[in-house]
mmCIF file of C-alpha atoms in Angstrom:
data_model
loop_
_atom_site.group_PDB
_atom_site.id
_atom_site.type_symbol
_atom_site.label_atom_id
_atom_site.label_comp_id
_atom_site.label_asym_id
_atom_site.label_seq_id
_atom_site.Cartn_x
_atom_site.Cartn_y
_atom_site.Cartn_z
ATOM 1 C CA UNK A 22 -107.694 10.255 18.721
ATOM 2 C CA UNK A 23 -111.015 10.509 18.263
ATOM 3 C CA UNK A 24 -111.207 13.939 16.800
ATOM 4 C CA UNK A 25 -108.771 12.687 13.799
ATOM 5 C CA UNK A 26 -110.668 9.541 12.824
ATOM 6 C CA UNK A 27 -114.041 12.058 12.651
ATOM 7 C CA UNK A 28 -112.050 14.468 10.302
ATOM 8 C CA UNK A 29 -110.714 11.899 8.574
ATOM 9 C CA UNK A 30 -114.061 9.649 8.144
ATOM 10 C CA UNK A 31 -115.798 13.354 7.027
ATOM 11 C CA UNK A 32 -112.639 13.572 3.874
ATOM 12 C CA UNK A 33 -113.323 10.364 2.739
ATOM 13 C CA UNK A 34 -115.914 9.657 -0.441
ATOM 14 C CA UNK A 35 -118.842 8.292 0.167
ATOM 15 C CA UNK A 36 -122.029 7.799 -1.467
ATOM 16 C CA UNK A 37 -125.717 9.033 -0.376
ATOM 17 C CA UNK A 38 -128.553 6.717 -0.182
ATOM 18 C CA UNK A 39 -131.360 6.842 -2.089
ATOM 19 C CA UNK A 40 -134.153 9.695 -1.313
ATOM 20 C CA UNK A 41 -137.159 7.532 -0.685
ATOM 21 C CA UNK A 42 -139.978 7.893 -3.594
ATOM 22 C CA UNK A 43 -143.807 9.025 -2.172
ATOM 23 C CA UNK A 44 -146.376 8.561 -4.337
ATOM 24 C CA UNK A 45 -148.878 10.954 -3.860
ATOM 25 C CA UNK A 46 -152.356 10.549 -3.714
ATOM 26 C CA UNK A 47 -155.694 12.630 -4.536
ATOM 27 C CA UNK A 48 -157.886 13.855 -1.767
ATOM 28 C CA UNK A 49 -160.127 15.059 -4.243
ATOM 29 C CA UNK A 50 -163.155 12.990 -4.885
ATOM 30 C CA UNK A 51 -166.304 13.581 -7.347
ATOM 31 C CA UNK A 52 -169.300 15.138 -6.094
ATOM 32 C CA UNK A 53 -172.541 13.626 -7.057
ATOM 33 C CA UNK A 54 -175.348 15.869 -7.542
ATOM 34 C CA UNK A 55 -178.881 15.161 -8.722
ATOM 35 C CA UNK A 56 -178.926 18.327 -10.404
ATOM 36 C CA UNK A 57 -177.296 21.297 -12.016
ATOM 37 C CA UNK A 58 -178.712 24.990 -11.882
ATOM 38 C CA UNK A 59 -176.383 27.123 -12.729
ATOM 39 C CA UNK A 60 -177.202 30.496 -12.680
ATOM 40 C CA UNK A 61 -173.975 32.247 -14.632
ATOM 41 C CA UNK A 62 -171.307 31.049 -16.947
ATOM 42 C CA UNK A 63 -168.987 30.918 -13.443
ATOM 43 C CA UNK A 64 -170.988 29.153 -11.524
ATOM 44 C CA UNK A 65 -170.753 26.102 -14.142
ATOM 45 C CA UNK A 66 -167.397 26.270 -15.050
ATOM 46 C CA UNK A 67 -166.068 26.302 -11.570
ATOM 47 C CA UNK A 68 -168.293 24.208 -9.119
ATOM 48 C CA UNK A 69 -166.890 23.910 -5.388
ATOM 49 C CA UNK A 70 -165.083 20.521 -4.023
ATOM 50 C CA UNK A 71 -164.812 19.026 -0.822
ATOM 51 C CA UNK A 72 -161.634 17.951 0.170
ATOM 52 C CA UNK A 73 -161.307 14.676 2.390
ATOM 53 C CA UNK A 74 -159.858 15.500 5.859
ATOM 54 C CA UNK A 75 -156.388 13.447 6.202
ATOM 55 C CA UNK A 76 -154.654 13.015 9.472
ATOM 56 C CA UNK A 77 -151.424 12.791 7.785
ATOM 57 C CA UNK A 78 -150.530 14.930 4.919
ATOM 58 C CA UNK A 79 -148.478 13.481 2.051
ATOM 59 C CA UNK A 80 -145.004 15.869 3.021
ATOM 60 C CA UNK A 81 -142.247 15.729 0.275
ATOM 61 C CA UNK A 82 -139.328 18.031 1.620
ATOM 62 C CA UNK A 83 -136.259 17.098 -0.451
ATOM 63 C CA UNK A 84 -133.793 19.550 1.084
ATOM 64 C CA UNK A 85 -134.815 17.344 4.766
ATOM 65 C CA UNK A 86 -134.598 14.442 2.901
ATOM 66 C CA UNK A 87 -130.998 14.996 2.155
ATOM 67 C CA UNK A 88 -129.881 16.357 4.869
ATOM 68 C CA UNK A 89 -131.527 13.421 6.619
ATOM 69 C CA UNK A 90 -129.494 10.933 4.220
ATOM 70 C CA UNK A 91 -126.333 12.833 4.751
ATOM 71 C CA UNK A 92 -126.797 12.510 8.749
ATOM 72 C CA UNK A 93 -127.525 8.705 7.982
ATOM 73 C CA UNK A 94 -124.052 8.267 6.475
ATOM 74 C CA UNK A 95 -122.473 10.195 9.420
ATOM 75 C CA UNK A 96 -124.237 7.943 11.463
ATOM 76 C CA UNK A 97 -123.341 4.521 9.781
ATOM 77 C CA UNK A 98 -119.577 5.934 9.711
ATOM 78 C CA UNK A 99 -119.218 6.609 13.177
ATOM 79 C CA UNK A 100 -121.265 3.402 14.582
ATOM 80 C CA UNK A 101 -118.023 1.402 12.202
ATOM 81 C CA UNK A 102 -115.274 3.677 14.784
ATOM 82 C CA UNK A 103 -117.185 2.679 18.021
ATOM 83 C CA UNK A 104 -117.039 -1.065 16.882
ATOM 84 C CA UNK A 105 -113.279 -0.702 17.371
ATOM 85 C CA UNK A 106 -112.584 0.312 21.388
ATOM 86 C CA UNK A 107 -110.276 2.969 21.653
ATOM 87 C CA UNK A 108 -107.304 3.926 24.272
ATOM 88 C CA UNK A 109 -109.948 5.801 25.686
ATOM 89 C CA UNK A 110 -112.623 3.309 26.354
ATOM 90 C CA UNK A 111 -109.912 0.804 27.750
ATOM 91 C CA UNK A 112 -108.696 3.802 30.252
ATOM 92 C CA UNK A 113 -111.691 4.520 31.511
ATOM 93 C CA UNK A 114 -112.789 1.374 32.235
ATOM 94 C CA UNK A 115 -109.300 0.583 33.866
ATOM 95 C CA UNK A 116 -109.987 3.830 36.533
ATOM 96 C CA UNK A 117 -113.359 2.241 37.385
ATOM 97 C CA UNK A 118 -112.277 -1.207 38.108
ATOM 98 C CA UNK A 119 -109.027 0.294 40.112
ATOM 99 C CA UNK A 120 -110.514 3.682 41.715
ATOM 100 C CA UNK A 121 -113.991 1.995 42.282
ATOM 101 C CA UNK A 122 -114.369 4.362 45.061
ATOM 102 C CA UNK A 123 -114.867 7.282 42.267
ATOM 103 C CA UNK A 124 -118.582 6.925 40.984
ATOM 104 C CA UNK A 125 -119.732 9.315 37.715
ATOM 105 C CA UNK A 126 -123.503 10.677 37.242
ATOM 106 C CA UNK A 127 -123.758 10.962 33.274
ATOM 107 C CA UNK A 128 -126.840 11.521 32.090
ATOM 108 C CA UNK A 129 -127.566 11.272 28.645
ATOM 109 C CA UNK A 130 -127.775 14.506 26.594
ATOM 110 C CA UNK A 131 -125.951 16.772 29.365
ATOM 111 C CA UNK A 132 -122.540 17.924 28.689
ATOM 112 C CA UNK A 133 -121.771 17.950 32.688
ATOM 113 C CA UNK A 134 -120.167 14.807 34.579
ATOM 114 C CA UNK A 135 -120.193 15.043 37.821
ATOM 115 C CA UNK A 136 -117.957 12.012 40.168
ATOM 116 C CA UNK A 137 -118.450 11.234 43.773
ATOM 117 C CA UNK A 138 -116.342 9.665 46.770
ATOM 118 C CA UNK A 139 -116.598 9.869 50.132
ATOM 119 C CA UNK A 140 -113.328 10.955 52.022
ATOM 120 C CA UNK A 141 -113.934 10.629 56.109
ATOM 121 C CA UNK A 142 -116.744 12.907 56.858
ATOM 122 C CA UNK A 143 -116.793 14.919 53.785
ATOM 123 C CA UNK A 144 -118.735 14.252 50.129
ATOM 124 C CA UNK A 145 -116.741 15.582 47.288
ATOM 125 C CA UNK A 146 -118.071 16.066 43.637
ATOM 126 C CA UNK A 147 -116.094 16.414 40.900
ATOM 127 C CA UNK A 148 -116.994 18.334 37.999
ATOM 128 C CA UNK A 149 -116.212 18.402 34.357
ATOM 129 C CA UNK A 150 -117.682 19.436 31.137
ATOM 130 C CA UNK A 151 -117.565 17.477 27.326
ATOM 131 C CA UNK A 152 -117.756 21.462 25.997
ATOM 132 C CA UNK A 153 -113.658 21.604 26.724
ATOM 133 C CA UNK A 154 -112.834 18.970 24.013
ATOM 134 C CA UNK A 155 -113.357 21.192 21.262
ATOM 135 C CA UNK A 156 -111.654 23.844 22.899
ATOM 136 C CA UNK A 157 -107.975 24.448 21.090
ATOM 137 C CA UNK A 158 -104.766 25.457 23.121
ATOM 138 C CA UNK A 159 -102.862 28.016 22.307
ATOM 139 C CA UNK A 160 -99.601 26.992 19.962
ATOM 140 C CA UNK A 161 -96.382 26.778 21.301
ATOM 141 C CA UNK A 162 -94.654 29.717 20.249
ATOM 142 C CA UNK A 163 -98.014 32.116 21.220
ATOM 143 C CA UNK A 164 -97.485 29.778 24.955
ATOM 144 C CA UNK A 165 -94.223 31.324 24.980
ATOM 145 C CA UNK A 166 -94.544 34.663 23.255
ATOM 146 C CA UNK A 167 -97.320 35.550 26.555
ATOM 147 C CA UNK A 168 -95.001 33.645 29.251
ATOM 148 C CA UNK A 169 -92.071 36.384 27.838
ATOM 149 C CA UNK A 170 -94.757 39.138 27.782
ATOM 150 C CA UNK A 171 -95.421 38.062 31.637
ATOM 151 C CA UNK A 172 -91.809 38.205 32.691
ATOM 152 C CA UNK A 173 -91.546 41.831 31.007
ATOM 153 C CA UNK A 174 -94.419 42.954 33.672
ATOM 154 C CA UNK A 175 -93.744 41.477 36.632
ATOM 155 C CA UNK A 176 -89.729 42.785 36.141
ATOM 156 C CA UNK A 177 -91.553 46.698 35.685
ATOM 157 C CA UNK A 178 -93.749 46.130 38.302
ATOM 158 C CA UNK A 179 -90.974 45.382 40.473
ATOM 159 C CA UNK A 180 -89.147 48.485 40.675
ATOM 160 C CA UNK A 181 -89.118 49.873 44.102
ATOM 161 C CA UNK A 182 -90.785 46.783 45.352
ATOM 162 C CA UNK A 183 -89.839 44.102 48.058
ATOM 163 C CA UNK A 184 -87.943 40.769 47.659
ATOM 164 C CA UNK A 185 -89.987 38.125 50.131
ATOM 165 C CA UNK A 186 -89.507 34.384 49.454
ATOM 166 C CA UNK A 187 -93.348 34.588 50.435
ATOM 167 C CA UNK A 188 -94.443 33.877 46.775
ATOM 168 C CA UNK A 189 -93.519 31.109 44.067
ATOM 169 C CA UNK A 190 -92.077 33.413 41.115
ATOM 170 C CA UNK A 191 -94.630 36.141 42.004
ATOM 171 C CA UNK A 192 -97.256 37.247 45.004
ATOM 172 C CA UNK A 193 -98.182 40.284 46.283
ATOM 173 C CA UNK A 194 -97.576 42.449 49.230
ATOM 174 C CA UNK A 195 -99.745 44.621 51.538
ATOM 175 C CA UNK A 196 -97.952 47.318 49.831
ATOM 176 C CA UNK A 197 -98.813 46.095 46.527
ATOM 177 C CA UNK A 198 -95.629 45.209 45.158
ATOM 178 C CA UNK A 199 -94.846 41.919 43.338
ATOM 179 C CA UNK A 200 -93.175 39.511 45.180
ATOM 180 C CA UNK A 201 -90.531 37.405 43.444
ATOM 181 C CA UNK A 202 -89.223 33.948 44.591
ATOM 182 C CA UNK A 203 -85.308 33.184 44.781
ATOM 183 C CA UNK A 204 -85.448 31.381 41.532
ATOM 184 C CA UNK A 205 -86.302 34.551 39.617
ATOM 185 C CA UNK A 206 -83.107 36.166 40.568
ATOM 186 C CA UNK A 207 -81.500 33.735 37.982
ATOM 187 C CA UNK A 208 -80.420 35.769 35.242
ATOM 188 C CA UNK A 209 -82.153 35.165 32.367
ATOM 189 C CA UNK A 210 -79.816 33.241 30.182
ATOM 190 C CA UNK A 211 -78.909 31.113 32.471
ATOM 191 C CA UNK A 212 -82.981 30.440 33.359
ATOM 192 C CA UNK A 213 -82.988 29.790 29.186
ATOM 193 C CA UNK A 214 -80.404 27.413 29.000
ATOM 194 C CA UNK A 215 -81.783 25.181 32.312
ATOM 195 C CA UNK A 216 -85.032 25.484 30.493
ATOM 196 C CA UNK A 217 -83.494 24.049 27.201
ATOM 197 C CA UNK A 218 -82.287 21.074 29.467
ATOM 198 C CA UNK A 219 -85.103 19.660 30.711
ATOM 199 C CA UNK A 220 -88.811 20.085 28.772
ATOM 200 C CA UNK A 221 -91.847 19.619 31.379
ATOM 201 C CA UNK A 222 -94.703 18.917 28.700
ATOM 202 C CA UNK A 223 -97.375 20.017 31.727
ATOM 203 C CA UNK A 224 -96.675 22.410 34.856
ATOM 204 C CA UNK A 225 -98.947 21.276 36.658
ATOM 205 C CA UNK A 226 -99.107 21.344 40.846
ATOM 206 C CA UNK A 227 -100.750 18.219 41.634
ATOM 207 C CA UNK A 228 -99.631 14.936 39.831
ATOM 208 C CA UNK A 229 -96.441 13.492 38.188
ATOM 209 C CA UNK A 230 -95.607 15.226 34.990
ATOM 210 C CA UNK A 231 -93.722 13.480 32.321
ATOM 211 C CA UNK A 232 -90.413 15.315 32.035
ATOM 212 C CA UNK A 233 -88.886 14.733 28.292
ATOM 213 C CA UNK A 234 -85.923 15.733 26.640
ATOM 214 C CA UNK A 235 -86.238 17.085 23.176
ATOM 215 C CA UNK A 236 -84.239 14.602 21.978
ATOM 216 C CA UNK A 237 -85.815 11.440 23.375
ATOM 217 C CA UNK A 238 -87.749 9.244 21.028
ATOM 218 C CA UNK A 239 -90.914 9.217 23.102
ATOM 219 C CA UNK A 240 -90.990 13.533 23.476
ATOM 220 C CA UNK A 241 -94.091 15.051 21.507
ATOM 221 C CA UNK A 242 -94.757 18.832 21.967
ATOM 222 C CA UNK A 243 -98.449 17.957 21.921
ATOM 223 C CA UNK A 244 -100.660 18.213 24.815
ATOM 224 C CA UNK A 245 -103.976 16.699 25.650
ATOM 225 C CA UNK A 246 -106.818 19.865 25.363
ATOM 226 C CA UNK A 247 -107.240 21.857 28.632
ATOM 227 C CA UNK A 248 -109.896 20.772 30.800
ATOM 228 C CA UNK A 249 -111.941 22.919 33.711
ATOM 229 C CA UNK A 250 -112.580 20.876 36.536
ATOM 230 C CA UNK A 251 -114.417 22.276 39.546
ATOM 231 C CA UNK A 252 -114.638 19.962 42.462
ATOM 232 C CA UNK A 253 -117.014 21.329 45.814
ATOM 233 C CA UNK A 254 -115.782 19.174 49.272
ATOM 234 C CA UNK A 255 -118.765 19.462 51.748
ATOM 235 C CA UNK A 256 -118.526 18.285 55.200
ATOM 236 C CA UNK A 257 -120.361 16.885 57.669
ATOM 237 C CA UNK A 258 -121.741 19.142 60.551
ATOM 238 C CA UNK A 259 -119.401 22.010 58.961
ATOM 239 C CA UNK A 260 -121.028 25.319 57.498
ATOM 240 C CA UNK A 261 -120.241 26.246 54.443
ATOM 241 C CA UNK A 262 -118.213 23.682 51.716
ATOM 242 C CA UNK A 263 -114.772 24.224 49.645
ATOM 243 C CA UNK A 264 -114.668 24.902 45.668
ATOM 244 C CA UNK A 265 -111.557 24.277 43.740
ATOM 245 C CA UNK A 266 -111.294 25.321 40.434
ATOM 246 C CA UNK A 267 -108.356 23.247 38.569
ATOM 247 C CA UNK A 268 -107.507 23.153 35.135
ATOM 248 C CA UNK A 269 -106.166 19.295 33.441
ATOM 249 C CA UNK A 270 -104.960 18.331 30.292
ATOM 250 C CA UNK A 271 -103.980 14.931 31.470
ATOM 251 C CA UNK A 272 -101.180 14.591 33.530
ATOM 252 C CA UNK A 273 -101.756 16.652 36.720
ATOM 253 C CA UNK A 274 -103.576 19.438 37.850
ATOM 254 C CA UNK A 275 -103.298 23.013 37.997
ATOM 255 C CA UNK A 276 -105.103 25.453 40.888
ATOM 256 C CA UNK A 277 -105.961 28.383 40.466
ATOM 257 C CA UNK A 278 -108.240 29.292 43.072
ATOM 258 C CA UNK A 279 -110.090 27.860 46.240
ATOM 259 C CA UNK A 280 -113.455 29.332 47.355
ATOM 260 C CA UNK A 281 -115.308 28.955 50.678
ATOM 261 C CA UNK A 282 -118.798 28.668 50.173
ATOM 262 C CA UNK A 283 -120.404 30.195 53.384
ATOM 263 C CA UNK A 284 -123.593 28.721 53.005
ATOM 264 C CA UNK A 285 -123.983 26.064 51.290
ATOM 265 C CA UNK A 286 -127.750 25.118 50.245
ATOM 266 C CA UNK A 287 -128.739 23.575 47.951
ATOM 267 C CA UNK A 288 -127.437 20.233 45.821
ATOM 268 C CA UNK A 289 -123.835 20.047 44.822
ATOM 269 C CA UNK A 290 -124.681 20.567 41.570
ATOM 270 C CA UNK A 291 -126.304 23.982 42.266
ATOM 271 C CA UNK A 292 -123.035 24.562 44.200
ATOM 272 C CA UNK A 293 -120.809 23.612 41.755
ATOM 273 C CA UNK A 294 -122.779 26.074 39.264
ATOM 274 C CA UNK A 295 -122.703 28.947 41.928
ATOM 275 C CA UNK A 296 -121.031 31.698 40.453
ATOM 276 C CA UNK A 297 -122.813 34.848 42.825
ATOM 277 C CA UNK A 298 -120.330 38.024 42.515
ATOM 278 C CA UNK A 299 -120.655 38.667 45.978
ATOM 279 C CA UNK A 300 -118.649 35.619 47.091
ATOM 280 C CA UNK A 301 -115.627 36.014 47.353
ATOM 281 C CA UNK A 302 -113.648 33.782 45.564
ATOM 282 C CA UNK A 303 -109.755 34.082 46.967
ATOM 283 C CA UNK A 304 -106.987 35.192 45.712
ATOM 284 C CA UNK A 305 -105.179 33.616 42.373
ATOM 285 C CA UNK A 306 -103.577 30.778 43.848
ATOM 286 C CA UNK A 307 -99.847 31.739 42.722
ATOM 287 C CA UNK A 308 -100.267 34.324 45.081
ATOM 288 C CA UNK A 309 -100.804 32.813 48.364
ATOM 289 C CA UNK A 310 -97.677 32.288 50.189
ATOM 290 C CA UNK A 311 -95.666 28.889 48.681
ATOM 291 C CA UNK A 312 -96.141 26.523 52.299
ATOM 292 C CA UNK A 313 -100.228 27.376 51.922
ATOM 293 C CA UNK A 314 -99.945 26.190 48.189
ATOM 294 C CA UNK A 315 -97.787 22.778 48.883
ATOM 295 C CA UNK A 316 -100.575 22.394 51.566
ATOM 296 C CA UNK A 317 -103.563 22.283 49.448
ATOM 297 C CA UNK A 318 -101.871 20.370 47.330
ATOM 298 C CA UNK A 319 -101.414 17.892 49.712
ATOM 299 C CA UNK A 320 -104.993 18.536 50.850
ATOM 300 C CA UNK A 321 -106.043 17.289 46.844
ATOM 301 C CA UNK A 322 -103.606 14.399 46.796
ATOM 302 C CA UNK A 323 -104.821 12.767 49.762
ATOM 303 C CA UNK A 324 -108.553 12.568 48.511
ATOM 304 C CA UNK A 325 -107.620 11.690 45.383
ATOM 305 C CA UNK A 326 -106.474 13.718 43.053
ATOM 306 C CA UNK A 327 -103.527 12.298 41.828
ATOM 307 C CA UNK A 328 -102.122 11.807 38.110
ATOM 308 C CA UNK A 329 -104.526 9.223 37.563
ATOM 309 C CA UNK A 330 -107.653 11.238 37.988
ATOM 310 C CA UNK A 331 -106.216 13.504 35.564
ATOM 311 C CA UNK A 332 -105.660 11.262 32.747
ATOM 312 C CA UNK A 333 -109.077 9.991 33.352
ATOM 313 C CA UNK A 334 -110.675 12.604 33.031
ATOM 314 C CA UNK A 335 -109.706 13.901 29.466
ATOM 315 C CA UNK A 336 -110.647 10.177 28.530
ATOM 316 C CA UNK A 337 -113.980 10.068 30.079
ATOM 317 C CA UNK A 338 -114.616 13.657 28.179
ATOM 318 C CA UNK A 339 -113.030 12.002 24.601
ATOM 319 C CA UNK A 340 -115.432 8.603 24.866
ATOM 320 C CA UNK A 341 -118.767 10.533 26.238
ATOM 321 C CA UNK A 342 -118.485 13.257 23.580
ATOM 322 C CA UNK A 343 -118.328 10.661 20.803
ATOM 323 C CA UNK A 344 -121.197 9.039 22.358
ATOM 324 C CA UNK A 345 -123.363 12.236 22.761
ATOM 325 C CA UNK A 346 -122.373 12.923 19.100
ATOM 326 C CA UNK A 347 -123.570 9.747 18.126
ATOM 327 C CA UNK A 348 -127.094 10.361 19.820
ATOM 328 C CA UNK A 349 -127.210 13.836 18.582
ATOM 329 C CA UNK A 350 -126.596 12.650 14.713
ATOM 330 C CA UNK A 351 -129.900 10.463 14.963
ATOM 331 C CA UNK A 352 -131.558 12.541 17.100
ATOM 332 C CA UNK A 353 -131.134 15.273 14.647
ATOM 333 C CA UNK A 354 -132.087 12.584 11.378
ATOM 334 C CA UNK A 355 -135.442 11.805 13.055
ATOM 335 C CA UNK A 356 -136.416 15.204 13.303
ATOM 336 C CA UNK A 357 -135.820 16.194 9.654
ATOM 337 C CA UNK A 358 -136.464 13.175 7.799
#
């Protein structure tokens, strides 16, 4: 990955250049004078100079200088990993040439991506942000230590509540009590050992999640890093427009809720950035009854949003951070050297 080769290529010895030499030069020249009166001892020891006026001053800073050498080794060290395409590069360019009906707005120096298709009569934008790939999921055993914490309050939380099937593994009521799906009634052991049979490395809701057995040769407990996606679906002659906000890390997609936008003004963009607290934004998506859920994600499927789009997009966010990293070392050399 690309975050390993940059921690390894920032371990391994290697030299700084040079600092460049300046030789400085005087400003101060002689002043003729036809005579001399002084008038006190001062006055001819210490006789006033004029210094030349110089557009550009001679500037020696060597703490810049070496930080500007430093970034210029970064920068030679990286260019050598991009000469070498990655799984990433070949991925993206695979979605592109098979999904060209997906087209990305990058522009350089943003974090945001946004991609475009047209569905029918409606204009959906994707968004996703290169900010996500440095942030870290949580390890395994915390993952599990919270899901247990979760059981422990939706089981308190019950008491005195209503069974509905209205819910997958938990909802809510107009009374306000939890609602619990059929599966839940499994006792817990028995939930443990079907657990232990079968390891889902994503849950995700939309997509086809690799299911791996511990003890298959291809099973890795590691997961691509979580990615936000927000995706706005505007329609033609329709008020208002539809944002999702899904979460990836590369083999399907999560929901967790679905807001509709009233009025939508303005550019997608703006849309997609909309976060007013007096819209409101739906309920978490576990909570709406299970038929509404398999619906919308049905809804996503159709127009697109399918395993593929989900690997892609953890790609796209790998290969465009290296290259804003790139542009940001020299960017960053130019300004200090």
């Amino acid at each position: 990955m690309m975050l390993s080769l940059r921690a390894l290529a920032r371990r391994a010895p290697r030299s700084a250049s040079q600092l460049a030499s300046y030789t400085t030069r005087s400003s101060i020249r002689p002043i003729t004078q036809s005579f001399v009166k002084p008038t006190s001892i001062l006055s001819s020891r210490y006789q006033p100079s004029k210094a030349l006026f110089s557009t550009t001053p001679s500037r020696f800073d060597d703490a810049g200088q070496e930080l500007a050498a430093k970034l210029e080794g970064e920068i030679n060290i990286e260019s050598e990993n991009n000469e070498s395409s990655t799984d990433s590069d070949s991925n993206v360019k695979t979605f592109f040439d098979q999904y060209d009906f997906w087209s990305a707005e990058d522009t350089s120096g943003e974090q945001d991506v946004l991609l475009k298709r047209s569905y029918d009569d409606e204009q959906i934008t994707v968004s996703f942000s290169i900010a996500d790939f440095n942030s870290p999921m949580a390890p395994e055993d915390e993952a599990d230590e919270a899901f247990m914490d979760e059981d422990e309050d939706i089981e308190s939380a019950q008491s005195g509540g209503a069974n509905t099937k209205g819910a997958i593994n938990q909802g809510r009521t107009s009374g306000g009590n939890v609602k619990v799906a059929p599966e839940d009634s499994i006792a817990p052991a028995v939930r443990e050992e079907l657990r232990n049979d079968e390891v889902n490395l994503i849950s995700p809701s939309i997509g086809n999640p690799t299911k791996l057995h511990p003890q298959d040769e291809d099973y890795s407990p590691q997961q691509a890093f979580p990615a936000d996606v927000t995706v706005l679906v505007q329609r033609s002659g329709k008020e208002g427009a539809l944002r999702f906000h899904l979460v990836t890390d590369g083999s399907g997609f999560t929901i967790h809720n679905v807001t509709h936008l009233p009025k939508a003004s303005g550019s997608a963009a703006e849309l997609l950035r909309d976060t007013a607290d007096t819209v409101y934004t739906g309920p978490q998506f576990e909570q709406l009854d299970e038929e509404v859920q398999i619906l919308m994600q049905n809804y996503l499927e159709k127009r697109g949003f399918d395993t593929a789009l989900a690997t892609f997009i953890p790609d796209y966010i790998d290969v465009k951070e290296q290259r804003e990293y790139l542009s940001w070392l020299g960017r960053m050399k130019n300004f200090v050297e």
